[in-house]
Amino acid sequence: MAGHLADIWSYRELLANLVRKELKVKYKNSVLGFLWSLLNPISQVIVFTVVFQIVLKNTIPFFPIFLLSGMLAWNLFALSLAGATGSITGNHQLVNKVYFPREILPLAAVGANCVHFLLQSIVLLATIMVTGVGFDWRWVWLVVPALAVLLLLTSAFAIFLSAINVYARDTQHLLDVVLMAWMWVTPLVYQWELPAKKLHEHGIPASFILVNPIVSVTVTLQRALYQQHYVGAGAAREPMLPMNGQWWYLRNLGIIGACSVVVFILAMRLFHRLEGNFAEEL
Amino acid sequence: MPNAIEVDHVSKRFRLSSERHSDLKGRIVNRRRAKTVIEEFWALKDVAFDVKEGSTVGLLGHNGSGKSTLLKLVGGILRPTSGEIRRRGRLASLLELGAGFHPELTGRENVYLNASILGLSRRDIDARFDDIVGFAEMERFIDEQVKHYSSGMYVRLGFSVAINVDPEILLIDEVLAVGDENFQRKCLDRIKRFQKDGVTIVFVTHAPDLVRQICDRAVVLDQGEMVIHGEPGEAVREFREHLLGRAAEVLDKVEPTKKHGELVRVTDVAIEYPEADRPYVRNGESATIRIAFDASEPVDDVVVAIALHATDGHVVFGQNTWGLGEKVRLEGSGEIAFELQSVSLLEGTYFLTVNVHTREGARMLDIREQLDHLDVLNHDGNYAWGVADIPVKLDLSKLGGGT
């Protein structure tokens, strides 16, 4: 295990080059180029705002900030997995002919989406500045552990899925369906308290939502970046996000982080076991 | 000298199935039957040899002998089913030139990408970039997208990147067969320089000539088994003899197909070489192809044809009885002989196809495709290359200069 990580580390320049390649190839010959990376979340904001604020009349204040603070992380997660799943099968000419640690391929897909994520975060930060909502500095630091856990979780799944897909090519199609459903059960477009209340009515504690591992990350990011914690006015005023202290958020991240480490180790093990036959299966 | 590569009793099993079940449904549906569907096939059986540091080893064998599989195992692309491979030193493999070139990227971008796949750091590549481009003679096109390159340019750039990696162990898989003659010469020179610099080289080929030219040792593989590991000359001889022995074996096993061979059956094909104890012909010597047949009833107006194929499948030569102005009537069992009066071919193995058909309606009566082969060896001192042996006379009288 340690040997594998060292092996991957020694090929970090290849990882950087593959990330660069992926980005270059994606925007080659397009007029707007990298701007597309920014236009994507902007269009998401427009569509979801029209549908949820105007058509469905939800009253979340500063909805774009709320949406982006969770959705950007989700996009990083979902697009990385989609990209990583086909990364070994899509690069069969490389896998068949040259030796390098194969984990580099799914990791490069994650890396490319990290670059998009960083660019898109500029859109989010700009929106926060422009609207004048500002930051609560006592909470913003939670972004760091949240992103670390997100990266670990994403990498673990990415490595796992890329290896599985070599043997069962249905994985990539199945993944599309799963990711769509997964997005809607994650409180990204709606607030945490909505499912929490429903669960409460059935006598289930709200923390059940945390079974979905990505929620610990997105809800922390929402709490850290989005300053409006209440929806409605007067007597109807109610909280949107869990009103627990920072430790609650940190504890959740810790649990998911620990699980991610375990999943990561298992994924690497599985990958290594399957890897020996990649060249034959492709 | 310590060993750079140790191949320790390595075997490799492939699983073949008539239908690949790489989707979920297939996996689930066929789980029960999986065992019967999958066929096992040993590509390598208990192969063991060492490669000394700084030496050059050729892997000889015909198609399907397992030589490319062995190279992939040494290169870490495949993992052995049993046994172990130990390697010491930085590895570069020329299994495929320009593997991983992306058509949308420019030559320059691809050089950086490809070199980092082979393990070079950015700083190393910066330092060698001009050498790489210069060797490939690609200065003018380096900022063009690779998709606009010709296949020759592609290969040249790929080779150039690979040899500039400064390997300690270099694996080469028949890549020397590509590119134009001039570039091949350049590659060979470069390999000789590697040899001087003490690089360990393992390369796969089915050209015995090349083995004699540049190898210190050679390994001959046949159907996954190591036939010999020894001196190049010895190995090449063994390679030829073994190939011949195996062809005879195959011949015995093959049953004539039901459809063909009902009326006329080719019962034996034999190649008669000029000397009995020498299973090959030298350029320009004669050889005789004897075809024994058995006709269940008399057939008129039959054409018996022979064809020689190069190892890549191209027909090198074809002739038949009708083309030679003969009408043939087959009756009972008998034999037809084609005497090739001058085999004007260069060193190599030429596979023989024999077929018997009627002239009218061209109905196939029997066919034996490439079960037999003719081996040609160059005369000592014949350094021509290619397929045809064309006598050449050089005239230097108008060269001028000193007399």
PDB file of C-alpha atoms in Angstrom, chain A residues 4 10-11 13-15 17-22 24-25 28-29 93-100 102 165-171 174 271-282, chain B residues 12-15 20-25 27 72 75-79 87 91 93 95-96 99-102 104-106 109 112-114 116-123 125 145 147 173:
ATOM      1  CA  HIS A   4       1.871   2.055  -4.278  1.00  0.00           C
ATOM      2  CA  SER A  10       6.968   9.491  -8.139  1.00  0.00           C
ATOM      3  CA  TYR A  11       4.731   9.846 -11.187  1.00  0.00           C
ATOM      4  CA  GLU A  13       4.450  14.968 -13.007  1.00  0.00           C
ATOM      5  CA  LEU A  14       2.640  12.560 -15.254  1.00  0.00           C
ATOM      6  CA  LEU A  15      -0.478  13.211 -13.191  1.00  0.00           C
ATOM      7  CA  ASN A  17       0.534  16.425 -17.433  1.00  0.00           C
ATOM      8  CA  LEU A  18      -2.514  14.218 -17.813  1.00  0.00           C
ATOM      9  CA  VAL A  19      -4.652  16.798 -16.012  1.00  0.00           C
ATOM     10  CA  ARG A  20      -3.280  19.439 -18.347  1.00  0.00           C
ATOM     11  CA  LYS A  21      -3.986  17.210 -21.332  1.00  0.00           C
ATOM     12  CA  GLU A  22      -7.545  16.583 -20.243  1.00  0.00           C
ATOM     13  CA  LYS A  24      -6.526  21.200 -23.126  1.00  0.00           C
ATOM     14  CA  VAL A  25      -8.311  18.542 -25.118  1.00  0.00           C
ATOM     15  CA  LYS A  28      -9.420  22.710 -27.896  1.00  0.00           C
ATOM     16  CA  ASN A  29     -11.060  24.331 -30.908  1.00  0.00           C
ATOM     17  CA  GLN A  93      -3.870   2.154 -25.877  1.00  0.00           C
ATOM     18  CA  LEU A  94      -1.766   3.467 -23.000  1.00  0.00           C
ATOM     19  CA  VAL A  95      -2.626   0.715 -20.543  1.00  0.00           C
ATOM     20  CA  ASN A  96      -1.742  -1.928 -23.114  1.00  0.00           C
ATOM     21  CA  LYS A  97       1.585  -0.501 -24.065  1.00  0.00           C
ATOM     22  CA  VAL A  98       3.278   1.408 -21.300  1.00  0.00           C
ATOM     23  CA  TYR A  99       3.837   0.806 -17.639  1.00  0.00           C
ATOM     24  CA  PHE A 100       2.925   3.482 -15.113  1.00  0.00           C
ATOM     25  CA  ARG A 102      -2.683   2.966 -13.446  1.00  0.00           C
ATOM     26  CA  ASN A 165     -15.664  -0.599 -15.201  1.00  0.00           C
ATOM     27  CA  VAL A 166     -12.955  -2.586 -16.947  1.00  0.00           C
ATOM     28  CA  TYR A 167     -14.792  -5.780 -16.045  1.00  0.00           C
ATOM     29  CA  ALA A 168     -18.361  -4.544 -16.164  1.00  0.00           C
ATOM     30  CA  ARG A 169     -18.757  -1.835 -18.761  1.00  0.00           C
ATOM     31  CA  ASP A 170     -22.302  -1.183 -17.588  1.00  0.00           C
ATOM     32  CA  THR A 171     -20.845   0.677 -14.646  1.00  0.00           C
ATOM     33  CA  LEU A 174     -25.455   2.726 -14.240  1.00  0.00           C
ATOM     34  CA  PHE A 271      -7.515  -1.886  -7.954  1.00  0.00           C
ATOM     35  CA  HIS A 272      -4.202  -3.593  -7.450  1.00  0.00           C
ATOM     36  CA  ARG A 273      -5.802  -7.016  -7.621  1.00  0.00           C
ATOM     37  CA  LEU A 274      -7.675  -6.255 -10.826  1.00  0.00           C
ATOM     38  CA  GLU A 275      -4.890  -4.212 -12.378  1.00  0.00           C
ATOM     39  CA  GLY A 276      -2.827  -7.239 -13.341  1.00  0.00           C
ATOM     40  CA  ASN A 277      -5.413  -8.239 -15.898  1.00  0.00           C
ATOM     41  CA  PHE A 278      -6.316  -4.818 -17.254  1.00  0.00           C
ATOM     42  CA  ALA A 279      -4.211  -5.266 -20.360  1.00  0.00           C
ATOM     43  CA  GLU A 280      -5.957  -8.562 -21.095  1.00  0.00           C
ATOM     44  CA  GLU A 281      -9.477  -7.288 -20.553  1.00  0.00           C
ATOM     45  CA  LEU A 282      -9.141  -4.214 -22.722  1.00  0.00           C
TER      46      LEU A 282
ATOM     47  CA  LYS B  12       1.175 -16.783 -18.102  1.00  0.00           C
ATOM     48  CA  ARG B  13      -2.356 -17.996 -18.590  1.00  0.00           C
ATOM     49  CA  PHE B  14      -4.925 -16.175 -20.655  1.00  0.00           C
ATOM     50  CA  ARG B  15      -8.595 -16.872 -20.407  1.00  0.00           C
ATOM     51  CA  ARG B  20     -16.731 -11.633 -23.797  1.00  0.00           C
ATOM     52  CA  HIS B  21     -19.066 -10.828 -20.961  1.00  0.00           C
ATOM     53  CA  SER B  22     -17.928  -7.423 -19.952  1.00  0.00           C
ATOM     54  CA  ASP B  23     -21.369  -6.158 -19.088  1.00  0.00           C
ATOM     55  CA  LEU B  24     -23.337  -6.850 -15.952  1.00  0.00           C
ATOM     56  CA  LYS B  25     -26.083  -8.827 -17.604  1.00  0.00           C
ATOM     57  CA  ARG B  27     -21.739 -11.643 -16.062  1.00  0.00           C
ATOM     58  CA  LYS B  72       4.887  -7.210 -21.742  1.00  0.00           C
ATOM     59  CA  GLY B  75       7.723  -4.433 -18.945  1.00  0.00           C
ATOM     60  CA  GLY B  76       5.243  -4.753 -16.079  1.00  0.00           C
ATOM     61  CA  ILE B  77       2.196  -4.356 -18.307  1.00  0.00           C
ATOM     62  CA  LEU B  78       1.014  -7.886 -17.623  1.00  0.00           C
ATOM     63  CA  ARG B  79       1.472  -9.821 -14.417  1.00  0.00           C
ATOM     64  CA  ARG B  87      14.172  -5.978 -12.794  1.00  0.00           C
ATOM     65  CA  LEU B  91      12.892   0.994 -17.829  1.00  0.00           C
ATOM     66  CA  SER B  93       9.646   0.282 -23.438  1.00  0.00           C
ATOM     67  CA  LEU B  95       6.170  -1.483 -27.240  1.00  0.00           C
ATOM     68  CA  GLU B  96       4.382   0.969 -29.396  1.00  0.00           C
ATOM     69  CA  ALA B  99       1.382   5.283 -27.538  1.00  0.00           C
ATOM     70  CA  GLY B 100      -0.723   7.920 -25.902  1.00  0.00           C
ATOM     71  CA  PHE B 101      -0.148  10.619 -28.463  1.00  0.00           C
ATOM     72  CA  HIS B 102      -3.316  12.626 -28.486  1.00  0.00           C
ATOM     73  CA  GLU B 104      -5.783  17.025 -30.847  1.00  0.00           C
ATOM     74  CA  LEU B 105      -2.578  18.154 -29.166  1.00  0.00           C
ATOM     75  CA  THR B 106       0.448  19.577 -30.936  1.00  0.00           C
ATOM     76  CA  GLU B 109       2.531  19.060 -26.161  1.00  0.00           C
ATOM     77  CA  TYR B 112       5.946  16.487 -22.987  1.00  0.00           C
ATOM     78  CA  LEU B 113       3.041  14.168 -22.275  1.00  0.00           C
ATOM     79  CA  ASN B 114       4.672  11.101 -23.796  1.00  0.00           C
ATOM     80  CA  SER B 116       6.337  12.050 -18.717  1.00  0.00           C
ATOM     81  CA  ILE B 117       4.493   8.782 -19.323  1.00  0.00           C
ATOM     82  CA  LEU B 118       7.915   7.240 -19.833  1.00  0.00           C
ATOM     83  CA  GLY B 119       9.023   8.755 -16.555  1.00  0.00           C
ATOM     84  CA  LEU B 120      10.898  11.936 -17.439  1.00  0.00           C
ATOM     85  CA  SER B 121      10.495  15.056 -15.364  1.00  0.00           C
ATOM     86  CA  ARG B 122       9.635  18.381 -16.915  1.00  0.00           C
ATOM     87  CA  ARG B 123      13.154  19.680 -16.397  1.00  0.00           C
ATOM     88  CA  ILE B 125      12.349  17.112 -21.073  1.00  0.00           C
ATOM     89  CA  GLN B 145      -1.551  19.108 -34.197  1.00  0.00           C
ATOM     90  CA  LYS B 147      -3.671  14.528 -36.248  1.00  0.00           C
ATOM     91  CA  ASP B 173       8.840  -4.808 -29.832  1.00  0.00           C
TER      92      ASP B 173
END
